[in-house]
Amino acid sequence: MKENSISRRSFLKSSALVGAAGMVGTGSILTSCAGGESGAVKYTPLKEAGTYYVPELPDLATDGKELKAGVIGCGGRGSGAALNFLAAAKGITITALGDTYRDRIESCAKGIKEKFNIDVPQDNWFTGLDNYKQVIDSGVDVVIVATPPYFRPQHFQYAVEKGKHCFLEKPLFVDAVGYRSVIATAKQAQAKNLAVVTGTQRHHQRSYVASYQQIMNGMIGDITGGAVYWNGGKLWHRDRQPGWNECEWMIRNWVNWIWLSGDHIVEQHVHNLDVWTWFTGLKPKSALGFGSRQRRITGDQYDNFSIDFEMENGIHVHSMCRQISGCDGGVYEFIQGTKGSWETRGEHVIKDLAGNVIWKYDSEAEKANTQQQDPYTLEHVNWINIIRAGKSIDQASETAVANMAALMGRESAYTGKMTTWDGMTADTKDLTPKDLNFSGKMDLSVYKVPVPGISAEEAEVQSAARRAEQAARRAAAAAKQ
């Protein structure tokens, strides 16, 4: 982030780190103290106040120049982001919608009309694979990019070339080719003084921001390790419908295909990995883990991962994610320090080494003192404020670190081998299908579930042998009848 992107004066005016209490934004009470009077304990900060970024999080963005937005990708998250954007400020509107398929544009436009009485003119409904170009070139000031992750680097690059401020849903890429593209585009965006915010909404969730401040203030001491989790049930899938070719089915069912989503460790668990890389300020040096496919019924992905990351300073974090219904779950983070620990299971709390709660985020105070608590909206409040202030921000480069960590974990699980930051960032594997054909036939048989410890060719030989054995058994059983 450039030094003048977010001024330290702005930070110091809007936040305070005094003992175990802090403020961020306009009237937003973020923290509370438990187990003693504020200021009774002196802490050694990990970072001095003013040297790291803390967003201002008022309920509504400051009034300013009118902004016209275009939405690229009108599925569930794109439609949601459009409504979050419109709820974040006055003097803003959405004037263009783009998606590969018209029915999703129709649904998004309907939601915008019902909730905000805004009619997006049908002349600005763009379909087809180049819809992103038409949206960006339609005269908008900002773009919301919420297409399947595979397309994100290309859309980001074109938007920045055209000088547009960007809100990018996470993740930002599905392979190292996309990583390098996003990093290069982020540098171009900074050179153009553009504001780029990503859909890692915990950066705009007041409880996480307050926790970050306490940890930077030294409340848990030096960070020595941690664990991050996203263990939940089965995610959605789309059954193939009559008239859908192979590619259309994959795109409509994108969250289940590796080349489109990156697998759920990338698409979903990146949130938790992002908290870890954000709070520690570290990149992973290596990853070693495993995963498997137990009950997923469509696509070619795993449904569980368990990864050990070693960071560049030698500390470790355990990463676990699962999408299997009927199992114990939990979505939270835990960080251990030399003086205490922080966790988000249930409440955001800090405990000392004896297990006593010494700080807890005051969610009731937030509800009493703010009207907007939705981090999905607050990230747009922050984005709009930065744009209207004529400043820039680069969250793409920061999110790319967590995104790359997820890729490292995925590839380690797929192959059974340790991956490294240097090796993965230089990797040349491109997940673009060799026979990608948006209007014609694609060979779905080539999309195999990865098998660790053996090559893809060996896995295919074993799979063919199993299929032949199963066919022989069925034939033998039929002959006996």
CSV table of C-alpha atoms in Angstrom, one decimal:
chain,number,residue,atom,x,y,z
A,1,MET,CA,0.0,0.0,0.0
A,2,LYS,CA,1.4,3.4,-0.9
A,3,GLU,CA,2.3,5.7,2.0
A,4,ASN,CA,-0.3,8.3,1.0
A,5,SER,CA,-3.0,5.8,0.3
A,6,ILE,CA,-4.5,6.1,3.7
A,7,SER,CA,-3.2,8.9,5.9
A,8,ARG,CA,-1.9,8.2,9.4
A,9,ARG,CA,-3.6,11.4,10.5
A,10,SER,CA,-6.9,9.8,9.4
A,11,PHE,CA,-6.1,6.7,11.4
A,12,LEU,CA,-5.0,8.6,14.5
A,13,LYS,CA,-8.2,10.7,14.4
A,14,SER,CA,-10.5,7.7,14.2
A,15,SER,CA,-8.9,5.1,16.4
A,16,ALA,CA,-7.3,4.9,19.8
A,17,LEU,CA,-5.2,2.2,21.5
A,18,VAL,CA,-5.3,2.9,25.2
A,19,GLY,CA,-5.0,-0.2,27.4
A,20,ALA,CA,-7.7,-2.6,26.3
A,21,ALA,CA,-10.1,-0.2,24.6
A,22,GLY,CA,-10.3,1.2,21.1
A,23,MET,CA,-12.5,3.2,18.7
A,24,VAL,CA,-12.7,2.9,14.9
A,25,GLY,CA,-15.0,5.0,12.7
A,26,THR,CA,-17.7,7.4,13.7
A,27,GLY,CA,-19.2,6.5,17.1
A,28,SER,CA,-18.3,2.8,16.7
A,29,ILE,CA,-17.6,1.3,20.1
A,30,LEU,CA,-15.4,-1.7,19.2
A,31,THR,CA,-13.9,-3.1,22.4
A,32,SER,CA,-14.5,-3.8,26.0
A,33,CYS,CA,-12.3,-4.7,28.9
A,34,ALA,CA,-12.8,-7.7,31.2
A,35,GLY,CA,-10.9,-8.8,34.3
A,36,GLY,CA,-9.3,-5.5,35.5
A,37,GLU,CA,-9.2,-1.7,34.9
A,38,SER,CA,-8.1,-0.3,31.6
A,39,GLY,CA,-4.4,0.6,31.6
A,40,ALA,CA,-3.5,-1.7,34.5
A,41,VAL,CA,-1.2,-3.8,32.3
A,42,LYS,CA,1.5,-2.4,30.1
A,43,TYR,CA,1.9,-4.2,26.7
A,44,THR,CA,4.8,-4.0,24.2
A,45,PRO,CA,3.2,-3.3,20.8
A,46,LEU,CA,3.9,-5.6,17.9
A,47,LYS,CA,3.4,-2.6,15.7
A,48,GLU,CA,3.2,1.0,16.7
A,49,ALA,CA,-0.2,2.7,16.3
A,50,GLY,CA,-0.3,4.6,13.0
A,51,THR,CA,2.0,2.1,11.2
A,52,TYR,CA,-0.7,-0.2,10.1
A,53,TYR,CA,-4.0,0.3,8.4
A,54,VAL,CA,-7.3,0.4,10.3
A,55,PRO,CA,-10.4,1.2,8.3
A,56,GLU,CA,-12.9,3.9,9.3
A,57,LEU,CA,-16.3,2.1,9.6
A,58,PRO,CA,-19.1,4.6,9.9
A,59,ASP,CA,-22.7,3.4,9.2
A,60,LEU,CA,-22.8,5.2,5.9
A,61,ALA,CA,-20.2,6.5,3.6
A,62,THR,CA,-19.6,10.3,3.5
A,63,ASP,CA,-21.5,12.2,0.9
A,64,GLY,CA,-19.5,13.1,-2.1
A,65,LYS,CA,-19.2,12.7,-5.9
A,66,GLU,CA,-21.9,10.6,-7.5
A,67,LEU,CA,-20.7,7.1,-8.5
A,68,LYS,CA,-22.1,4.8,-11.2
A,69,ALA,CA,-21.3,1.1,-10.7
A,70,GLY,CA,-21.4,-1.8,-13.0
A,71,VAL,CA,-21.8,-5.4,-11.8
A,72,ILE,CA,-19.9,-8.2,-13.5
A,73,GLY,CA,-21.3,-11.5,-12.5
A,74,CYS,CA,-24.9,-11.4,-11.4
A,75,GLY,CA,-25.2,-14.7,-9.5
A,76,GLY,CA,-25.9,-15.0,-5.8
A,77,ARG,CA,-22.8,-13.1,-4.6
A,78,GLY,CA,-22.8,-10.6,-7.4
A,79,SER,CA,-26.5,-9.7,-6.7
A,80,GLY,CA,-25.7,-9.6,-2.9
A,81,ALA,CA,-22.7,-7.3,-3.5
A,82,ALA,CA,-24.9,-5.0,-5.6
A,83,LEU,CA,-27.4,-4.6,-2.8
A,84,ASN,CA,-24.5,-4.1,-0.3
A,85,PHE,CA,-23.1,-1.3,-2.4
A,86,LEU,CA,-26.4,0.5,-2.7
A,87,ALA,CA,-26.9,0.3,1.0
A,88,ALA,CA,-23.5,1.8,1.8
A,89,ALA,CA,-23.9,5.4,0.6
A,90,LYS,CA,-26.1,8.1,-0.8
A,91,GLY,CA,-25.5,9.4,-4.3
A,92,ILE,CA,-24.6,6.1,-5.9
A,93,THR,CA,-26.4,3.9,-8.4
A,94,ILE,CA,-25.9,0.8,-10.6
A,95,THR,CA,-26.2,1.5,-14.3
A,96,ALA,CA,-24.9,-1.7,-16.0
A,97,LEU,CA,-25.1,-5.5,-15.4
A,98,GLY,CA,-23.1,-8.2,-17.0
A,99,ASP,CA,-23.3,-12.0,-16.9
A,100,THR,CA,-22.8,-14.9,-19.2
A,101,TYR,CA,-26.5,-15.8,-18.9
A,102,ARG,CA,-29.4,-13.4,-19.1
A,103,ASP,CA,-31.6,-15.1,-16.5
A,104,ARG,CA,-29.1,-14.1,-13.8
A,105,ILE,CA,-29.1,-10.5,-14.9
A,106,GLU,CA,-32.9,-10.5,-14.8
A,107,SER,CA,-32.8,-11.8,-11.2
A,108,CYS,CA,-30.2,-9.3,-10.2
A,109,ALA,CA,-32.1,-6.4,-11.8
A,110,LYS,CA,-35.3,-7.4,-10.1
A,111,GLY,CA,-33.7,-7.4,-6.7
A,112,ILE,CA,-32.2,-3.9,-7.3
A,113,LYS,CA,-35.6,-2.6,-8.3
A,114,GLU,CA,-37.5,-4.1,-5.4
A,115,LYS,CA,-35.1,-3.0,-2.7
A,116,PHE,CA,-33.8,0.4,-4.1
A,117,ASN,CA,-36.3,1.3,-6.8
A,118,ILE,CA,-33.5,1.6,-9.4
A,119,ASP,CA,-34.2,0.5,-12.9
A,120,VAL,CA,-31.0,-0.7,-14.6
A,121,PRO,CA,-31.8,0.0,-18.3
A,122,GLN,CA,-32.0,-3.2,-20.4
A,123,ASP,CA,-29.7,-1.5,-23.0
A,124,ASN,CA,-27.1,-1.9,-20.3
A,125,TRP,CA,-27.7,-5.6,-19.7
A,126,PHE,CA,-24.7,-7.4,-21.3
A,127,THR,CA,-24.5,-11.1,-21.9
A,128,GLY,CA,-21.8,-13.4,-23.4
A,129,LEU,CA,-18.2,-13.9,-22.6
A,130,ASP,CA,-17.2,-10.3,-23.3
A,131,ASN,CA,-19.9,-8.9,-21.1
A,132,TYR,CA,-17.2,-7.6,-18.7
A,133,LYS,CA,-15.8,-5.3,-21.4
A,134,GLN,CA,-19.2,-3.9,-22.2
A,135,VAL,CA,-20.0,-3.2,-18.6
A,136,ILE,CA,-16.6,-1.5,-18.0
A,137,ASP,CA,-16.9,0.5,-21.2
A,138,SER,CA,-20.5,1.6,-20.5
A,139,GLY,CA,-19.5,4.8,-18.6
A,140,VAL,CA,-19.3,3.4,-15.1
A,141,ASP,CA,-17.0,4.8,-12.4
A,142,VAL,CA,-16.5,1.6,-10.4
A,143,VAL,CA,-17.0,-2.1,-11.0
A,144,ILE,CA,-18.1,-5.0,-8.8
A,145,VAL,CA,-16.5,-8.2,-10.0
A,146,ALA,CA,-18.2,-11.3,-8.8
A,147,THR,CA,-17.8,-13.8,-11.6
A,148,PRO,CA,-16.5,-17.4,-10.9
A,149,PRO,CA,-12.9,-17.0,-9.6
A,150,TYR,CA,-11.2,-18.4,-12.8
A,151,PHE,CA,-12.3,-15.2,-14.7
A,152,ARG,CA,-11.2,-12.7,-12.0
A,153,PRO,CA,-7.7,-11.9,-13.1
A,154,GLN,CA,-8.8,-11.1,-16.7
A,155,HIS,CA,-11.7,-8.9,-15.5
A,156,PHE,CA,-9.5,-7.1,-13.0
A,157,GLN,CA,-6.8,-6.4,-15.6
A,158,TYR,CA,-9.3,-4.9,-18.1
A,159,ALA,CA,-11.0,-2.8,-15.4
A,160,VAL,CA,-7.6,-1.3,-14.3
A,161,GLU,CA,-6.6,-0.7,-17.9
A,162,LYS,CA,-9.7,1.4,-18.2
A,163,GLY,CA,-9.1,3.2,-15.0
A,164,LYS,CA,-11.9,1.8,-12.9
A,165,HIS,CA,-12.0,1.4,-9.1
A,166,CYS,CA,-12.6,-2.2,-8.3
A,167,PHE,CA,-14.4,-4.3,-5.8
A,168,LEU,CA,-13.2,-7.9,-6.3
A,169,GLU,CA,-14.9,-10.8,-4.7
A,170,LYS,CA,-12.6,-13.4,-3.3
A,171,PRO,CA,-10.8,-15.5,-4.2
A,172,LEU,CA,-8.8,-13.6,-6.8
A,173,PHE,CA,-7.3,-16.6,-8.8
A,174,VAL,CA,-7.3,-20.3,-9.0
A,175,ASP,CA,-3.7,-21.0,-10.1
A,176,ALA,CA,-0.3,-19.4,-10.1
A,177,VAL,CA,-0.8,-17.9,-13.6
A,178,GLY,CA,-3.7,-16.0,-12.1
A,179,TYR,CA,-1.6,-15.0,-9.1
A,180,ARG,CA,1.1,-13.4,-11.2
A,181,SER,CA,-1.6,-11.5,-13.3
A,182,VAL,CA,-3.3,-10.2,-10.2
A,183,ILE,CA,-0.1,-9.0,-8.6
A,184,ALA,CA,0.9,-7.2,-11.8
A,185,THR,CA,-2.5,-5.6,-12.2
A,186,ALA,CA,-2.5,-4.5,-8.5
A,187,LYS,CA,0.7,-2.6,-9.1
A,188,GLN,CA,-0.9,-0.9,-12.1
A,189,ALA,CA,-3.9,0.1,-10.1
A,190,GLN,CA,-1.7,1.7,-7.4
A,191,ALA,CA,0.2,3.6,-10.1
A,192,LYS,CA,-3.2,5.0,-11.3
A,193,ASN,CA,-4.3,5.9,-7.7
A,194,LEU,CA,-7.2,3.4,-7.9
A,195,ALA,CA,-9.1,2.0,-4.9
A,196,VAL,CA,-9.2,-1.8,-4.9
A,197,VAL,CA,-11.1,-3.5,-2.1
A,198,THR,CA,-11.6,-7.3,-2.0
A,199,GLY,CA,-14.4,-9.4,-0.5
A,200,THR,CA,-12.5,-10.5,2.5
A,201,GLN,CA,-15.2,-8.9,4.7
A,202,ARG,CA,-13.5,-9.7,8.0
A,203,HIS,CA,-11.2,-6.7,7.3
A,204,HIS,CA,-14.4,-4.6,7.7
A,205,GLN,CA,-16.0,-6.5,10.5
A,206,ARG,CA,-15.7,-4.4,13.7
A,207,SER,CA,-15.0,-7.4,16.0
A,208,TYR,CA,-12.1,-8.5,13.8
A,209,VAL,CA,-10.7,-4.9,13.5
A,210,ALA,CA,-10.9,-4.4,17.2
A,211,SER,CA,-9.2,-7.8,17.8
A,212,TYR,CA,-6.5,-6.9,15.4
A,213,GLN,CA,-5.8,-3.7,17.2
A,214,GLN,CA,-5.5,-5.5,20.5
A,215,ILE,CA,-3.1,-8.0,19.1
A,216,MET,CA,-1.0,-5.3,17.5
A,217,ASN,CA,-1.1,-3.5,20.8
A,218,GLY,CA,0.7,-6.5,22.3
A,219,MET,CA,-2.1,-8.1,24.3
A,220,ILE,CA,-1.2,-11.7,23.5
A,221,GLY,CA,2.6,-11.0,23.1
A,222,ASP,CA,4.5,-12.4,20.1
A,223,ILE,CA,2.5,-14.7,17.9
A,224,THR,CA,3.8,-18.3,18.2
A,225,GLY,CA,1.1,-20.3,16.3
A,226,GLY,CA,-2.5,-20.9,15.6
A,227,ALA,CA,-5.3,-22.7,13.9
A,228,VAL,CA,-8.0,-21.7,11.4
A,229,TYR,CA,-11.1,-23.6,10.5
A,230,TRP,CA,-14.1,-23.6,8.1
A,231,ASN,CA,-15.9,-26.9,8.8
A,232,GLY,CA,-19.4,-26.8,7.5
A,233,GLY,CA,-22.0,-28.8,5.5
A,234,LYS,CA,-22.3,-29.6,1.9
A,235,LEU,CA,-22.4,-26.5,-0.4
A,236,TRP,CA,-24.9,-26.1,-3.2
A,237,HIS,CA,-24.7,-27.8,-6.6
A,238,ARG,CA,-26.6,-27.5,-9.9
A,239,ASP,CA,-28.0,-30.5,-11.7
A,240,ARG,CA,-27.5,-30.4,-15.4
A,241,GLN,CA,-30.6,-29.2,-17.2
A,242,PRO,CA,-31.8,-30.0,-20.8
A,243,GLY,CA,-30.3,-27.6,-23.3
A,244,TRP,CA,-27.1,-26.9,-21.2
A,245,ASN,CA,-23.9,-27.8,-23.0
A,246,GLU,CA,-21.0,-29.1,-20.9
A,247,CYS,CA,-19.4,-25.7,-20.4
A,248,GLU,CA,-22.7,-24.0,-19.4
A,249,TRP,CA,-23.3,-26.7,-16.8
A,250,MET,CA,-19.8,-26.2,-15.4
A,251,ILE,CA,-20.2,-22.5,-15.2
A,252,ARG,CA,-23.6,-22.7,-13.5
A,253,ASN,CA,-22.2,-25.3,-11.2
A,254,TRP,CA,-18.9,-23.5,-10.9
A,255,VAL,CA,-18.4,-23.9,-7.1
A,256,ASN,CA,-17.8,-27.7,-7.6
A,257,TRP,CA,-15.1,-27.5,-10.3
A,258,ILE,CA,-11.4,-27.0,-9.6
A,259,TRP,CA,-10.7,-24.8,-12.7
A,260,LEU,CA,-13.6,-22.5,-11.9
A,261,SER,CA,-13.5,-22.2,-8.1
A,262,GLY,CA,-10.0,-23.4,-7.1
A,263,ASP,CA,-11.7,-26.0,-4.7
A,264,HIS,CA,-13.3,-25.0,-1.4
A,265,ILE,CA,-10.0,-24.5,0.4
A,266,VAL,CA,-9.4,-21.6,-2.1
A,267,GLU,CA,-13.0,-20.4,-2.6
A,268,GLN,CA,-14.3,-20.5,1.0
A,269,HIS,CA,-11.5,-21.3,3.5
A,270,VAL,CA,-9.4,-18.4,2.1
A,271,HIS,CA,-11.4,-16.2,4.6
A,272,ASN,CA,-9.8,-17.9,7.6
A,273,LEU,CA,-6.4,-18.1,6.0
A,274,ASP,CA,-6.7,-14.4,5.3
A,275,VAL,CA,-7.3,-13.6,9.0
A,276,TRP,CA,-4.1,-15.5,9.8
A,277,THR,CA,-1.9,-13.8,7.2
A,278,TRP,CA,-3.4,-10.4,8.0
A,279,PHE,CA,-2.9,-10.6,11.8
A,280,THR,CA,0.6,-12.1,11.5
A,281,GLY,CA,1.8,-10.1,8.4
A,282,LEU,CA,3.6,-13.3,7.2
A,283,LYS,CA,3.7,-15.4,4.1
A,284,PRO,CA,3.7,-19.2,4.3
A,285,LYS,CA,7.1,-20.8,3.5
A,286,SER,CA,5.7,-24.3,3.0
A,287,ALA,CA,2.6,-26.4,3.2
A,288,LEU,CA,2.1,-30.1,3.9
A,289,GLY,CA,-1.3,-31.7,4.2
A,290,PHE,CA,-3.9,-34.1,3.0
A,291,GLY,CA,-7.5,-34.1,1.8
A,292,SER,CA,-10.0,-36.4,0.2
A,293,ARG,CA,-13.4,-36.7,-1.4
A,294,GLN,CA,-15.9,-38.5,0.8
A,295,ARG,CA,-19.4,-37.5,-0.2
A,296,ARG,CA,-19.3,-34.7,-2.8
A,297,ILE,CA,-21.7,-35.7,-5.6
A,298,THR,CA,-20.7,-33.5,-8.5
A,299,GLY,CA,-17.6,-31.8,-9.9
A,300,ASP,CA,-14.0,-32.9,-9.4
A,301,GLN,CA,-13.1,-31.4,-6.0
A,302,TYR,CA,-12.3,-32.7,-2.6
A,303,ASP,CA,-14.6,-32.1,0.3
A,304,ASN,CA,-12.1,-31.9,3.1
A,305,PHE,CA,-8.5,-30.6,3.7
A,306,SER,CA,-6.1,-30.6,6.6
A,307,ILE,CA,-2.9,-28.5,6.1
A,308,ASP,CA,0.1,-27.6,8.2
A,309,PHE,CA,1.7,-24.3,7.1
A,310,GLU,CA,5.1,-23.2,8.2
A,311,MET,CA,5.4,-19.5,8.0
A,312,GLU,CA,8.5,-17.5,6.9
A,313,ASN,CA,9.6,-17.0,10.5
A,314,GLY,CA,9.2,-20.6,11.4
A,315,ILE,CA,5.9,-20.6,13.3
A,316,HIS,CA,3.1,-23.0,12.3
A,317,VAL,CA,-0.6,-22.7,11.7
A,318,HIS,CA,-3.0,-25.6,11.3
A,319,SER,CA,-5.7,-25.1,8.6
A,320,MET,CA,-8.7,-27.4,8.4
A,321,CYS,CA,-11.8,-27.1,6.2
A,322,ARG,CA,-14.6,-29.5,5.4
A,323,GLN,CA,-17.9,-29.4,3.4
A,324,ILE,CA,-19.6,-32.6,4.6
A,325,SER,CA,-23.1,-32.5,6.2
A,326,GLY,CA,-23.8,-34.3,9.4
A,327,CYS,CA,-20.4,-33.7,11.0
A,328,ASP,CA,-19.3,-31.4,13.8
A,329,GLY,CA,-18.4,-28.0,12.4
A,330,GLY,CA,-17.1,-24.6,13.2
A,331,VAL,CA,-15.9,-21.5,11.4
A,332,TYR,CA,-13.4,-19.6,13.6
A,333,GLU,CA,-9.7,-18.7,14.2
A,334,PHE,CA,-7.3,-19.2,17.1
A,335,ILE,CA,-4.0,-17.4,17.6
A,336,GLN,CA,-1.5,-18.3,20.3
A,337,GLY,CA,0.9,-15.8,21.7
A,338,THR,CA,3.7,-15.7,24.3
A,339,LYS,CA,1.3,-13.9,26.8
A,340,GLY,CA,-2.1,-15.2,25.8
A,341,SER,CA,-4.4,-16.3,23.0
A,342,TRP,CA,-7.2,-15.0,20.9
A,343,GLU,CA,-10.1,-16.9,19.4
A,344,THR,CA,-13.4,-16.2,17.6
A,345,ARG,CA,-15.4,-19.3,18.5
A,346,GLY,CA,-18.6,-17.8,19.7
A,347,GLU,CA,-17.2,-14.5,20.8
A,348,HIS,CA,-14.0,-12.6,20.1
A,349,VAL,CA,-12.0,-13.0,23.3
A,350,ILE,CA,-8.4,-12.8,24.5
A,351,LYS,CA,-7.3,-15.0,27.4
A,352,ASP,CA,-4.1,-14.9,29.4
A,353,LEU,CA,-1.9,-18.0,29.7
A,354,ALA,CA,-3.9,-19.2,32.7
A,355,GLY,CA,-7.1,-19.2,30.6
A,356,ASN,CA,-8.7,-16.0,32.1
A,357,VAL,CA,-10.6,-13.7,29.8
A,358,ILE,CA,-8.8,-10.4,29.8
A,359,TRP,CA,-10.6,-8.8,26.9
A,360,LYS,CA,-13.8,-9.4,25.0
A,361,TYR,CA,-15.3,-7.6,22.1
A,362,ASP,CA,-18.5,-5.8,23.1
A,363,SER,CA,-21.0,-6.8,20.5
A,364,GLU,CA,-23.9,-5.3,22.5
A,365,ALA,CA,-22.2,-1.9,22.5
A,366,GLU,CA,-21.8,-2.1,18.8
A,367,LYS,CA,-25.5,-2.8,18.3
A,368,ALA,CA,-26.4,0.1,20.6
A,369,ASN,CA,-24.0,2.6,19.0
A,370,THR,CA,-24.2,1.7,15.3
A,371,GLN,CA,-27.0,1.1,12.8
A,372,GLN,CA,-25.0,-0.9,10.3
A,373,GLN,CA,-23.2,-4.0,11.5
A,374,ASP,CA,-23.1,-6.0,8.3
A,375,PRO,CA,-19.5,-6.3,7.2
A,376,TYR,CA,-20.6,-7.1,3.6
A,377,THR,CA,-22.0,-3.6,3.5
A,378,LEU,CA,-19.2,-1.9,5.6
A,379,GLU,CA,-16.6,-3.0,3.1
A,380,HIS,CA,-18.4,-1.0,0.5
A,381,VAL,CA,-18.7,1.9,2.9
A,382,ASN,CA,-15.0,1.9,3.3
A,383,TRP,CA,-14.4,1.5,-0.5
A,384,ILE,CA,-16.7,4.5,-1.3
A,385,ASN,CA,-15.1,6.7,1.3
A,386,ILE,CA,-11.6,6.0,-0.1
A,387,ILE,CA,-12.8,6.8,-3.6
A,388,ARG,CA,-14.5,10.0,-2.6
A,389,ALA,CA,-11.5,11.1,-0.6
A,390,GLY,CA,-9.4,10.7,-3.8
A,391,LYS,CA,-7.2,8.1,-2.1
A,392,SER,CA,-6.1,4.6,-3.2
A,393,ILE,CA,-6.0,1.3,-1.5
A,394,ASP,CA,-4.5,-2.1,-2.6
A,395,GLN,CA,-6.2,-5.0,-0.9
A,396,ALA,CA,-5.6,-7.2,-3.9
A,397,SER,CA,-1.9,-7.8,-3.1
A,398,GLU,CA,-2.8,-8.6,0.5
A,399,THR,CA,-5.6,-11.0,-0.4
A,400,ALA,CA,-3.3,-12.6,-2.9
A,401,VAL,CA,-1.1,-13.9,0.0
A,402,ALA,CA,-3.9,-15.8,1.6
A,403,ASN,CA,-5.1,-16.9,-1.8
A,404,MET,CA,-1.7,-18.3,-2.6
A,405,ALA,CA,-1.5,-20.1,0.8
A,406,ALA,CA,-4.7,-21.8,-0.1
A,407,LEU,CA,-3.2,-22.9,-3.4
A,408,MET,CA,-0.2,-24.3,-1.6
A,409,GLY,CA,-2.4,-26.3,0.7
A,410,ARG,CA,-4.6,-27.6,-2.1
A,411,GLU,CA,-1.7,-28.8,-4.2
A,412,SER,CA,0.0,-30.5,-1.3
A,413,ALA,CA,-3.2,-32.4,-0.6
A,414,TYR,CA,-3.7,-33.3,-4.2
A,415,THR,CA,-0.1,-34.5,-4.7
A,416,GLY,CA,0.9,-35.7,-1.3
A,417,LYS,CA,4.0,-33.6,-1.5
A,418,MET,CA,5.2,-30.5,0.4
A,419,THR,CA,4.7,-27.3,-1.5
A,420,THR,CA,6.7,-24.1,-1.1
A,421,TRP,CA,5.9,-20.4,-1.6
A,422,ASP,CA,8.8,-20.0,-4.1
A,423,GLY,CA,7.8,-23.1,-6.0
A,424,MET,CA,4.1,-22.3,-6.2
A,425,THR,CA,4.4,-18.7,-7.1
A,426,ALA,CA,6.6,-19.7,-10.1
A,427,ASP,CA,4.4,-22.7,-11.0
A,428,THR,CA,3.4,-22.7,-14.7
A,429,LYS,CA,0.3,-24.9,-14.4
A,430,ASP,CA,-2.7,-23.2,-16.0
A,431,LEU,CA,-6.1,-24.6,-15.0
A,432,THR,CA,-7.7,-23.4,-18.2
A,433,PRO,CA,-9.3,-26.5,-19.9
A,434,LYS,CA,-7.5,-27.6,-23.0
A,435,ASP,CA,-10.7,-28.0,-24.8
A,436,LEU,CA,-12.5,-25.0,-23.4
A,437,ASN,CA,-15.5,-24.4,-25.7
A,438,PHE,CA,-18.2,-22.1,-24.4
A,439,SER,CA,-20.7,-22.9,-27.2
A,440,GLY,CA,-19.8,-26.5,-28.0
A,441,LYS,CA,-18.9,-29.9,-26.6
A,442,MET,CA,-16.3,-30.5,-23.9
A,443,ASP,CA,-14.9,-33.8,-22.7
A,444,LEU,CA,-16.0,-34.1,-19.1
A,445,SER,CA,-14.3,-37.4,-18.6
A,446,VAL,CA,-10.9,-35.6,-18.3
A,447,TYR,CA,-12.0,-34.0,-15.0
A,448,LYS,CA,-10.6,-36.5,-12.5
A,449,VAL,CA,-10.6,-36.3,-8.7
A,450,PRO,CA,-6.9,-35.9,-7.7
A,451,VAL,CA,-5.2,-38.9,-6.2
A,452,PRO,CA,-2.2,-38.1,-3.9
A,453,GLY,CA,1.1,-40.0,-4.2
A,454,ILE,CA,0.7,-41.1,-7.9
A,455,SER,CA,0.7,-39.3,-11.2
A,456,ALA,CA,-2.5,-38.5,-13.1
A,457,GLU,CA,-1.6,-41.2,-15.6
A,458,GLU,CA,-1.2,-43.8,-12.9
A,459,ALA,CA,-4.5,-42.8,-11.3
A,460,GLU,CA,-6.3,-43.2,-14.6
A,461,VAL,CA,-4.8,-46.7,-15.0
A,462,GLN,CA,-6.0,-47.7,-11.5
A,463,SER,CA,-9.4,-46.2,-12.1
A,464,ALA,CA,-9.8,-48.0,-15.4
A,465,ALA,CA,-8.8,-51.3,-13.7
A,466,ARG,CA,-11.4,-50.7,-11.0
A,467,ARG,CA,-14.1,-49.9,-13.6
A,468,ALA,CA,-13.2,-53.1,-15.5
A,469,GLU,CA,-13.3,-55.2,-12.3
A,470,GLN,CA,-16.7,-53.7,-11.4
A,471,ALA,CA,-18.1,-54.4,-14.9
A,472,ALA,CA,-16.9,-58.0,-14.7
A,473,ARG,CA,-18.6,-58.5,-11.3
A,474,ARG,CA,-21.8,-57.1,-12.7
A,475,ALA,CA,-21.6,-59.4,-15.7
A,476,ALA,CA,-20.9,-62.4,-13.5
A,477,ALA,CA,-23.9,-61.5,-11.2
A,478,ALA,CA,-26.2,-61.1,-14.2
A,479,ALA,CA,-25.1,-64.5,-15.6
A,480,LYS,CA,-26.1,-66.2,-12.4
A,481,GLN,CA,-29.6,-64.8,-12.5
